[in-house]
PDB file of C-alpha atoms in Angstrom:
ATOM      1  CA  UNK A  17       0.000   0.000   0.000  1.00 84.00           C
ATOM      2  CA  UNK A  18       1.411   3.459  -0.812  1.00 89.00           C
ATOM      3  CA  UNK A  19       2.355   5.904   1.703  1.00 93.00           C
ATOM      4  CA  UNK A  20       1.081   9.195   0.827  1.00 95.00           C
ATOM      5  CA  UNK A  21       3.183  12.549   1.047  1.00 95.00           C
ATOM      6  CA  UNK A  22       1.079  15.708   1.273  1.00 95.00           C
ATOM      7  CA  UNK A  23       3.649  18.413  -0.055  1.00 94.00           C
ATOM      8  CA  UNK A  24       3.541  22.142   0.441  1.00 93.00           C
ATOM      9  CA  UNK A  25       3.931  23.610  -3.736  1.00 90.00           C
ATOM     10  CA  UNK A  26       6.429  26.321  -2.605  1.00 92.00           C
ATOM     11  CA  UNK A  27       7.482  24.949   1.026  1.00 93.00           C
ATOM     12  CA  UNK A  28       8.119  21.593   0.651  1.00 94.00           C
ATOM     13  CA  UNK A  29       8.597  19.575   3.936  1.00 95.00           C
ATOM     14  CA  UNK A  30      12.146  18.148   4.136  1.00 94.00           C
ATOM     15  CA  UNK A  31      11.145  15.283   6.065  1.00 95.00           C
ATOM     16  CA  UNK A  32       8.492  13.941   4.468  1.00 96.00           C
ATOM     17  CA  UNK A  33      10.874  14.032   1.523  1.00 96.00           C
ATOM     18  CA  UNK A  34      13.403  12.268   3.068  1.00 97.00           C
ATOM     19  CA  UNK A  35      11.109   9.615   3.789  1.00 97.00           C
ATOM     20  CA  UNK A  36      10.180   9.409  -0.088  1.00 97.00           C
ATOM     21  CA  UNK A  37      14.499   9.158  -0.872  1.00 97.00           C
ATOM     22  CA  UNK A  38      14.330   6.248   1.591  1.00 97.00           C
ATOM     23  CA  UNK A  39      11.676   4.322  -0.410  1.00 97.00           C
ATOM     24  CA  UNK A  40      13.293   5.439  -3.444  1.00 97.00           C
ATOM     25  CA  UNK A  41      16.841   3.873  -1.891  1.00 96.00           C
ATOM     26  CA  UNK A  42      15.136   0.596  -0.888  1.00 96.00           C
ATOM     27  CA  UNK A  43      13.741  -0.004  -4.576  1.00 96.00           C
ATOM     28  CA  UNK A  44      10.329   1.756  -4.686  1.00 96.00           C
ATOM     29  CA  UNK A  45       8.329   3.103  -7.221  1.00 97.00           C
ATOM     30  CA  UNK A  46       6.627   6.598  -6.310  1.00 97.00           C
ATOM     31  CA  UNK A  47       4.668   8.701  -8.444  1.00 96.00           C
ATOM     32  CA  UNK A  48       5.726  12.710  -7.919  1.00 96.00           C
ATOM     33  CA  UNK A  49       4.524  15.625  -9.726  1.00 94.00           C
ATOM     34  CA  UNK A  50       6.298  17.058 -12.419  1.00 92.00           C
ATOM     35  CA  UNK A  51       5.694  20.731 -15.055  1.00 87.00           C
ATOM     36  CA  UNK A  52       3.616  18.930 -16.964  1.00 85.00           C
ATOM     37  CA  UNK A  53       1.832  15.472 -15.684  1.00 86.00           C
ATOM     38  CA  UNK A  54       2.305  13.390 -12.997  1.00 91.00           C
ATOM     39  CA  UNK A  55       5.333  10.525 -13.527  1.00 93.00           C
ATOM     40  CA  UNK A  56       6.433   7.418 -12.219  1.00 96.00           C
ATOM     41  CA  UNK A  57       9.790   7.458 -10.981  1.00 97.00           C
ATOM     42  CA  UNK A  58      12.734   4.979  -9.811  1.00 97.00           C
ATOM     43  CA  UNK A  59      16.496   4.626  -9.267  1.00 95.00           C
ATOM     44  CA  UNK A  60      18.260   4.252 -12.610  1.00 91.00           C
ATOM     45  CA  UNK A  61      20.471   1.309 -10.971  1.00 87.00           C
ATOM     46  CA  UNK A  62      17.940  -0.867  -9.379  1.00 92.00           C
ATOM     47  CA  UNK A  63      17.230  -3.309 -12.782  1.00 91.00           C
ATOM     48  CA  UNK A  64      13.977  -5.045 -10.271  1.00 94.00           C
ATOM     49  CA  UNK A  65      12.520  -1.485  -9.749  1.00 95.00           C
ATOM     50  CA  UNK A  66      13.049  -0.665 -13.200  1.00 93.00           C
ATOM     51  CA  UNK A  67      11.548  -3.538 -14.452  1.00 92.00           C
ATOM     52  CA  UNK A  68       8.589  -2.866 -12.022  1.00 95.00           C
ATOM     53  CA  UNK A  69       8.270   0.484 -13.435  1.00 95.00           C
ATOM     54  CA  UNK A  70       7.653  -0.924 -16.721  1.00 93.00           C
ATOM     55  CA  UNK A  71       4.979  -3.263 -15.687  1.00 93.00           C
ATOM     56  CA  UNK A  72       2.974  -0.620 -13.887  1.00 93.00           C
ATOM     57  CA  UNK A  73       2.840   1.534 -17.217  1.00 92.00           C
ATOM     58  CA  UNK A  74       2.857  -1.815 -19.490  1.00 91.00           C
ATOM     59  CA  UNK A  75       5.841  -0.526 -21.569  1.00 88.00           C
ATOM     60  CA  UNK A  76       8.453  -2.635 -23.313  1.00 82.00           C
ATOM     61  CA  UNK A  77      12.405  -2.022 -23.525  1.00 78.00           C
ATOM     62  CA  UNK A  78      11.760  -0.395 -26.765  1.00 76.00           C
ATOM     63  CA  UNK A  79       9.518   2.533 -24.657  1.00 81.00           C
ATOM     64  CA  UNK A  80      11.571   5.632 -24.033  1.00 78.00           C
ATOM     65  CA  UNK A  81      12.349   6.374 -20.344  1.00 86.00           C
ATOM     66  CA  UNK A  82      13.515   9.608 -19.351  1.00 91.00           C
ATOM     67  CA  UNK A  83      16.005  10.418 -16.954  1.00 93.00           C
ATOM     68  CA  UNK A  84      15.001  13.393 -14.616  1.00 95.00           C
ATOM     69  CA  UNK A  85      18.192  15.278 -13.799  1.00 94.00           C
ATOM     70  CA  UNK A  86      18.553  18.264 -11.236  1.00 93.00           C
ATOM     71  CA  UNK A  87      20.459  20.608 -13.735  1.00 91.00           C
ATOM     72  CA  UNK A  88      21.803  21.234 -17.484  1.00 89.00           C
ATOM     73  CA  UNK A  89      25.376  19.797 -15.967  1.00 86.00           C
ATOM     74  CA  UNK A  90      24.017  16.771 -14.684  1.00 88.00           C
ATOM     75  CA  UNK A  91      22.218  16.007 -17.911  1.00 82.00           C
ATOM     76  CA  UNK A  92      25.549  16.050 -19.677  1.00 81.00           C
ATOM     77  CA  UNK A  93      26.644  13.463 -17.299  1.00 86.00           C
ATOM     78  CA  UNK A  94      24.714  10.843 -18.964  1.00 89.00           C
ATOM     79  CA  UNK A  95      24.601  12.230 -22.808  1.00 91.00           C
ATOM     80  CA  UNK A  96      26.537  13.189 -25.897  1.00 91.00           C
ATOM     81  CA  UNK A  97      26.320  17.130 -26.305  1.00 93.00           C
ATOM     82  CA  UNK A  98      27.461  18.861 -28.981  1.00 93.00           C
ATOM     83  CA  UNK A  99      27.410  22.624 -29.033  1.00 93.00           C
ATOM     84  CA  UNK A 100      23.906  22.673 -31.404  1.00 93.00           C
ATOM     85  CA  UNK A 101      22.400  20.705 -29.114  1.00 95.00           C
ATOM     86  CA  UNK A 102      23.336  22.467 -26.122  1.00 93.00           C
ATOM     87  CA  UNK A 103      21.632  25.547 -26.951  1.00 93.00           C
ATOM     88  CA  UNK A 104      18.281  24.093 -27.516  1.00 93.00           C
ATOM     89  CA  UNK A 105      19.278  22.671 -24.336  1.00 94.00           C
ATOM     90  CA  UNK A 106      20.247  25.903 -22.250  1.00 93.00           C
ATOM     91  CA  UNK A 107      16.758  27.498 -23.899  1.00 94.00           C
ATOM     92  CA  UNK A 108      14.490  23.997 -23.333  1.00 93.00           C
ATOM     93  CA  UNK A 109      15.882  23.727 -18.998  1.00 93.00           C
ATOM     94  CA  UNK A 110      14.374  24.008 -16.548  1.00 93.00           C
ATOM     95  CA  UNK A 111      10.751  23.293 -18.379  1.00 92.00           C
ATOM     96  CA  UNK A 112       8.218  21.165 -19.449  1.00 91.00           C
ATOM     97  CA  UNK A 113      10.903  19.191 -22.689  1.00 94.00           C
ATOM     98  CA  UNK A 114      12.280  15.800 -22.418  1.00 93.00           C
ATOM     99  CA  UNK A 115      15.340  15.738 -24.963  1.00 95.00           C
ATOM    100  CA  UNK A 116      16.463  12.958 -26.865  1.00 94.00           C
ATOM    101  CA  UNK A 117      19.872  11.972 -26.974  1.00 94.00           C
ATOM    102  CA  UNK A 118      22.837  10.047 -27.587  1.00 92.00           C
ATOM    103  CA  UNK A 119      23.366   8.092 -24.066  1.00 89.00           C
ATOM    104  CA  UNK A 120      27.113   7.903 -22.747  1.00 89.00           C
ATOM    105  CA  UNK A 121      27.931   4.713 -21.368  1.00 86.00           C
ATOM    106  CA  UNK A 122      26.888   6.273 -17.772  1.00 83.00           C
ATOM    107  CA  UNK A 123      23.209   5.200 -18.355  1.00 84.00           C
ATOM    108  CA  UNK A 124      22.840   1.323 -18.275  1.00 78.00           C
ATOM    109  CA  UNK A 125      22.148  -0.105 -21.420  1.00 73.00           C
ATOM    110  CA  UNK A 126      19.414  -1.654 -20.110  1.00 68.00           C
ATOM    111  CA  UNK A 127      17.360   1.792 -20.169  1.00 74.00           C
ATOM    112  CA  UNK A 128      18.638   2.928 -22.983  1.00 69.00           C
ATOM    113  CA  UNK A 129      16.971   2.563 -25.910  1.00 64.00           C
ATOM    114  CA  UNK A 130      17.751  -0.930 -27.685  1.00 64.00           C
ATOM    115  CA  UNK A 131      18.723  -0.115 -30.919  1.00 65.00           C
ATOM    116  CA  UNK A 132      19.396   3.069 -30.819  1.00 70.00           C
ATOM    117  CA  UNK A 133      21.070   3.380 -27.976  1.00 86.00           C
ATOM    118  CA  UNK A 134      19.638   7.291 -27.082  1.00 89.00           C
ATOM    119  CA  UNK A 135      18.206   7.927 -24.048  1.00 89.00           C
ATOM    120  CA  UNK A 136      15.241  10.971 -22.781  1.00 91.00           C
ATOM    121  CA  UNK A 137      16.368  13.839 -20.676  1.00 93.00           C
ATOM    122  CA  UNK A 138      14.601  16.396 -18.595  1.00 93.00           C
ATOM    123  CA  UNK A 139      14.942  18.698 -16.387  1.00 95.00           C
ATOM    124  CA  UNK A 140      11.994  19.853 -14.250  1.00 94.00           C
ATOM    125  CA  UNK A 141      11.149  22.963 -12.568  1.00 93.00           C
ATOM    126  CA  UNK A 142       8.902  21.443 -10.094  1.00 93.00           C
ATOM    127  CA  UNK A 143      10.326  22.387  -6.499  1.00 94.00           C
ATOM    128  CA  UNK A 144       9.140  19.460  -4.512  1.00 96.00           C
ATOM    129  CA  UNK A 145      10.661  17.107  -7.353  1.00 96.00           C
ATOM    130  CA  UNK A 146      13.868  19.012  -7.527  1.00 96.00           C
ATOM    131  CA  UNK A 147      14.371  18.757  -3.347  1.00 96.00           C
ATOM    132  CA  UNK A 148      13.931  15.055  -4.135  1.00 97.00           C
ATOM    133  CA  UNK A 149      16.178  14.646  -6.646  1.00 97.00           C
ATOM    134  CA  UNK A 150      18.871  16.680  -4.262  1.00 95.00           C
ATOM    135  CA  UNK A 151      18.154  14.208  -1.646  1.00 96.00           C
ATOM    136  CA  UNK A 152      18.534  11.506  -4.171  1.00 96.00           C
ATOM    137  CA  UNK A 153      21.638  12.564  -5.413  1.00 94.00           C
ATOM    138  CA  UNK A 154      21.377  11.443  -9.050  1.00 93.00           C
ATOM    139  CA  UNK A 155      18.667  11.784 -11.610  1.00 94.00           C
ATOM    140  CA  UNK A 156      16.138   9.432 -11.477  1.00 96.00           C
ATOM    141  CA  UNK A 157      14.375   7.119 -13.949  1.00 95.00           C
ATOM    142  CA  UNK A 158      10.751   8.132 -14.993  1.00 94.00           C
ATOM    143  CA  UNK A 159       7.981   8.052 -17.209  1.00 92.00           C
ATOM    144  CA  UNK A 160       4.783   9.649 -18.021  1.00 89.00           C
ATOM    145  CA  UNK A 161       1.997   8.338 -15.888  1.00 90.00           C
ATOM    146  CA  UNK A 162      -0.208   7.472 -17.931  1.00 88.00           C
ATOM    147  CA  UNK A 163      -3.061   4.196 -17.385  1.00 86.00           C
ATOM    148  CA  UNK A 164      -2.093   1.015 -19.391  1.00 85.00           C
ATOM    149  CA  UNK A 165      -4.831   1.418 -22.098  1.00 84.00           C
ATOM    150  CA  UNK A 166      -5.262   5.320 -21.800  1.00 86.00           C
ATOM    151  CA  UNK A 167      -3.518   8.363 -23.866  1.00 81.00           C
ATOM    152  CA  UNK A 168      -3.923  10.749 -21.147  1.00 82.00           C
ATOM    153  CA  UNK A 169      -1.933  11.344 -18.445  1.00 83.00           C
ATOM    154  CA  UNK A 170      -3.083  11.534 -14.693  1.00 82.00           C
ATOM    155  CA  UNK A 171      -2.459  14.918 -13.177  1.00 82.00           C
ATOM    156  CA  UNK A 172      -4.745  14.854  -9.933  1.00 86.00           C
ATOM    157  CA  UNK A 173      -3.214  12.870  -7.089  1.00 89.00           C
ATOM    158  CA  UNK A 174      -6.466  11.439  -5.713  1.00 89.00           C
ATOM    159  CA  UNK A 175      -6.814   9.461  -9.269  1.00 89.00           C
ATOM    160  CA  UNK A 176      -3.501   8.443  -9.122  1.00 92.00           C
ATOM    161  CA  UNK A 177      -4.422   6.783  -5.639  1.00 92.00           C
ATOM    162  CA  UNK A 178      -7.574   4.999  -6.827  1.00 90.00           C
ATOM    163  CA  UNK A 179      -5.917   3.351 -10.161  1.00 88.00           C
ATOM    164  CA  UNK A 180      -2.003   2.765  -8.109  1.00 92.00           C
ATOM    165  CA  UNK A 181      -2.467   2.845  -4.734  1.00 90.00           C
ATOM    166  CA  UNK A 182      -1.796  -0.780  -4.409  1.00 93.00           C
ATOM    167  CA  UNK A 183       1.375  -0.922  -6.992  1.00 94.00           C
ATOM    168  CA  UNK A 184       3.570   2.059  -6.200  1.00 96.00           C
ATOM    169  CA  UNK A 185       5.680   2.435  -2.802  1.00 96.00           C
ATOM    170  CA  UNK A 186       4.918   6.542  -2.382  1.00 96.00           C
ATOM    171  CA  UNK A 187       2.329   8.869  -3.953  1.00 95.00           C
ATOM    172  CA  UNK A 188       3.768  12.494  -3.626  1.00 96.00           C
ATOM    173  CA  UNK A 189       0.967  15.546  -3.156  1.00 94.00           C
ATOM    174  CA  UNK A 190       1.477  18.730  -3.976  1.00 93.00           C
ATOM    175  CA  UNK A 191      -1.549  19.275  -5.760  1.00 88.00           C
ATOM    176  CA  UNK A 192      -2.547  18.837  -9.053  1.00 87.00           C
ATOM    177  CA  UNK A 193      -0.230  18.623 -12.446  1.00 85.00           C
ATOM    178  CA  UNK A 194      -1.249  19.995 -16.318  1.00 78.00           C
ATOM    179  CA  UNK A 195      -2.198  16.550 -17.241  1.00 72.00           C
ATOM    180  CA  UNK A 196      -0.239  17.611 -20.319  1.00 79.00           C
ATOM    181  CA  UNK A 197       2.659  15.591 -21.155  1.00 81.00           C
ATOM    182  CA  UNK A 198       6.281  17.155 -22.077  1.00 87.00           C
ATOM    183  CA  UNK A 199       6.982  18.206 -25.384  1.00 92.00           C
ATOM    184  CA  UNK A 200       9.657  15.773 -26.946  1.00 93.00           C
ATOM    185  CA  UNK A 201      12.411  16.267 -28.939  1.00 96.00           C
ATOM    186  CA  UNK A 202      14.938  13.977 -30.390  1.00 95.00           C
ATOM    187  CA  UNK A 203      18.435  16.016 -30.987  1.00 96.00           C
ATOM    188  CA  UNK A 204      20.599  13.103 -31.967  1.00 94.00           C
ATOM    189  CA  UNK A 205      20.083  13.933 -36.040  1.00 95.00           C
ATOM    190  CA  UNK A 206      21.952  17.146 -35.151  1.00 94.00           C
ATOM    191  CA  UNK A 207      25.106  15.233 -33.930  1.00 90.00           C
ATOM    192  CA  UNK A 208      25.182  14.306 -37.828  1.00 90.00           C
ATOM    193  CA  UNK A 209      24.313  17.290 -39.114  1.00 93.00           C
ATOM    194  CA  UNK A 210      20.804  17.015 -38.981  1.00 94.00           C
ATOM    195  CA  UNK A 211      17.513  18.848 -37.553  1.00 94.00           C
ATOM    196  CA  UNK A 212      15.612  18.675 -34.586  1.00 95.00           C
ATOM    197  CA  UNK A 213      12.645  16.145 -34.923  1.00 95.00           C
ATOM    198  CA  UNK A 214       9.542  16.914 -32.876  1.00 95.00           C
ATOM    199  CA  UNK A 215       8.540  13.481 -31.504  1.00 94.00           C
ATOM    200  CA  UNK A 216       5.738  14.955 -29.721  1.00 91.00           C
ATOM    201  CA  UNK A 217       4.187  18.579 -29.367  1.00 90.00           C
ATOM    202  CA  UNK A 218       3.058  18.974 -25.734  1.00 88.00           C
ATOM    203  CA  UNK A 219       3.383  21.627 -22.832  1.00 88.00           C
ATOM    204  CA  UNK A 220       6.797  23.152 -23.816  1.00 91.00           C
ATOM    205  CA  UNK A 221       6.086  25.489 -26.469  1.00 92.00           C
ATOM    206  CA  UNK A 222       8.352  25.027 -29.620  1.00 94.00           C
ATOM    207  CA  UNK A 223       8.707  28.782 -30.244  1.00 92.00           C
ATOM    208  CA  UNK A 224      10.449  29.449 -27.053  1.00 91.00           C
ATOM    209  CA  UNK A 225      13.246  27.060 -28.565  1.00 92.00           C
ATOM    210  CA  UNK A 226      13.063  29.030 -32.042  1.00 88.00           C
ATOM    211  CA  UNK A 227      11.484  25.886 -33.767  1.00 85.00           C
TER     212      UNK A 227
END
């Protein structure tokens, strides 16, 4: 049964927080609030919390994951950045874009995409999520939260109770989300020379990022 954090939006309480790390430490799945929609998060290391992660949202290997990171020079951490690419980055964080890109052999290949070996990156503006990842200390898996068999994502924390309650570890509250997903963007072509290819238009507004 999940234990369920009421958050203050702009004063989030350090303790309860810590107590959502410590689930997070001991293999947990938690769903937190993010820019856009809700997500389901995990540790990127823990391959039976990964694995559980997928099974919640009934997504295979081939189902882009997106790695939550506290800051631009975290996110470099884990991809390939060429100058191009960075400044879509430095314009795209913090904010409601995952980015697609090449993964460096920091992210285990196991949640990396299979074939092409890229991985989704993000970094949120959320301040409750941001205090977690801090406690965390490294970016943490996630994925939209969206219902196996649904488009939408959830954004109100109540729902998320009714339809998870029983699978996740932690439900984190600090009221309700967009319910719109990120916009996504895959940069790889432009390590070849290539454009930007918008995967998916959603909450991040391509004109901000000159596209």
């Amino acid at each position: 049964m999940a234990q369920y954090f009421e958050i203050h939006p702009e004063n989030p309480q350090l303790r309860l927080l810590k107590q959502a790390a410590t689930l997070l430490l001991q293999g947990g799945v938690l769903a937190v609030p993010t820019d856009s929609s809700y997500a389901l998060v995990c540790q990127l290391d823990d391959k039976a919390a990964v694995d559980k992660l997928r099974r919640i949202r009934q997504v295979d290997e081939k189902h882009h994951l997106t790695l939550l990171c506290r800051d631009l020079s975290e996110l470099a951490n884990y991809a390939r950045v060429d100058n191009r690419q960075y400044r879509l980055l430095k314009l795209g964080t913090p904010g409601p874009y995952t980015f697609i890109l090449d993964a460096t052999k920091e992210v285990p290949r196991r949640v990396s995409h299979p074939q092409r070996k890229t991985i989704g990156l993000r970094v949120p503006t959320r301040k409750s999520l941001l205090l977690l990842l801090e406690l965390h200390g490294a970016p943490l898996l996630a994925t939209t939260l969206i219902p196996p068999g649904e488009s939408e994502p959830l954004g109100d924390p109540e729902d998320i109770r009714a339809h998870f309650e029983k699978q996740l570890e932690a439900i984190i509250d600090d009221g309700a989300c967009p319910s719109e997903p990120t916009t996504v963007l895959d940069l790889a072509p432009m390590a070849l020379g290539g454009d930007p290819v918008v995967v998916r238009a959603g909450r991040g507004s391509l004109q901000a990022l000159g596209l």
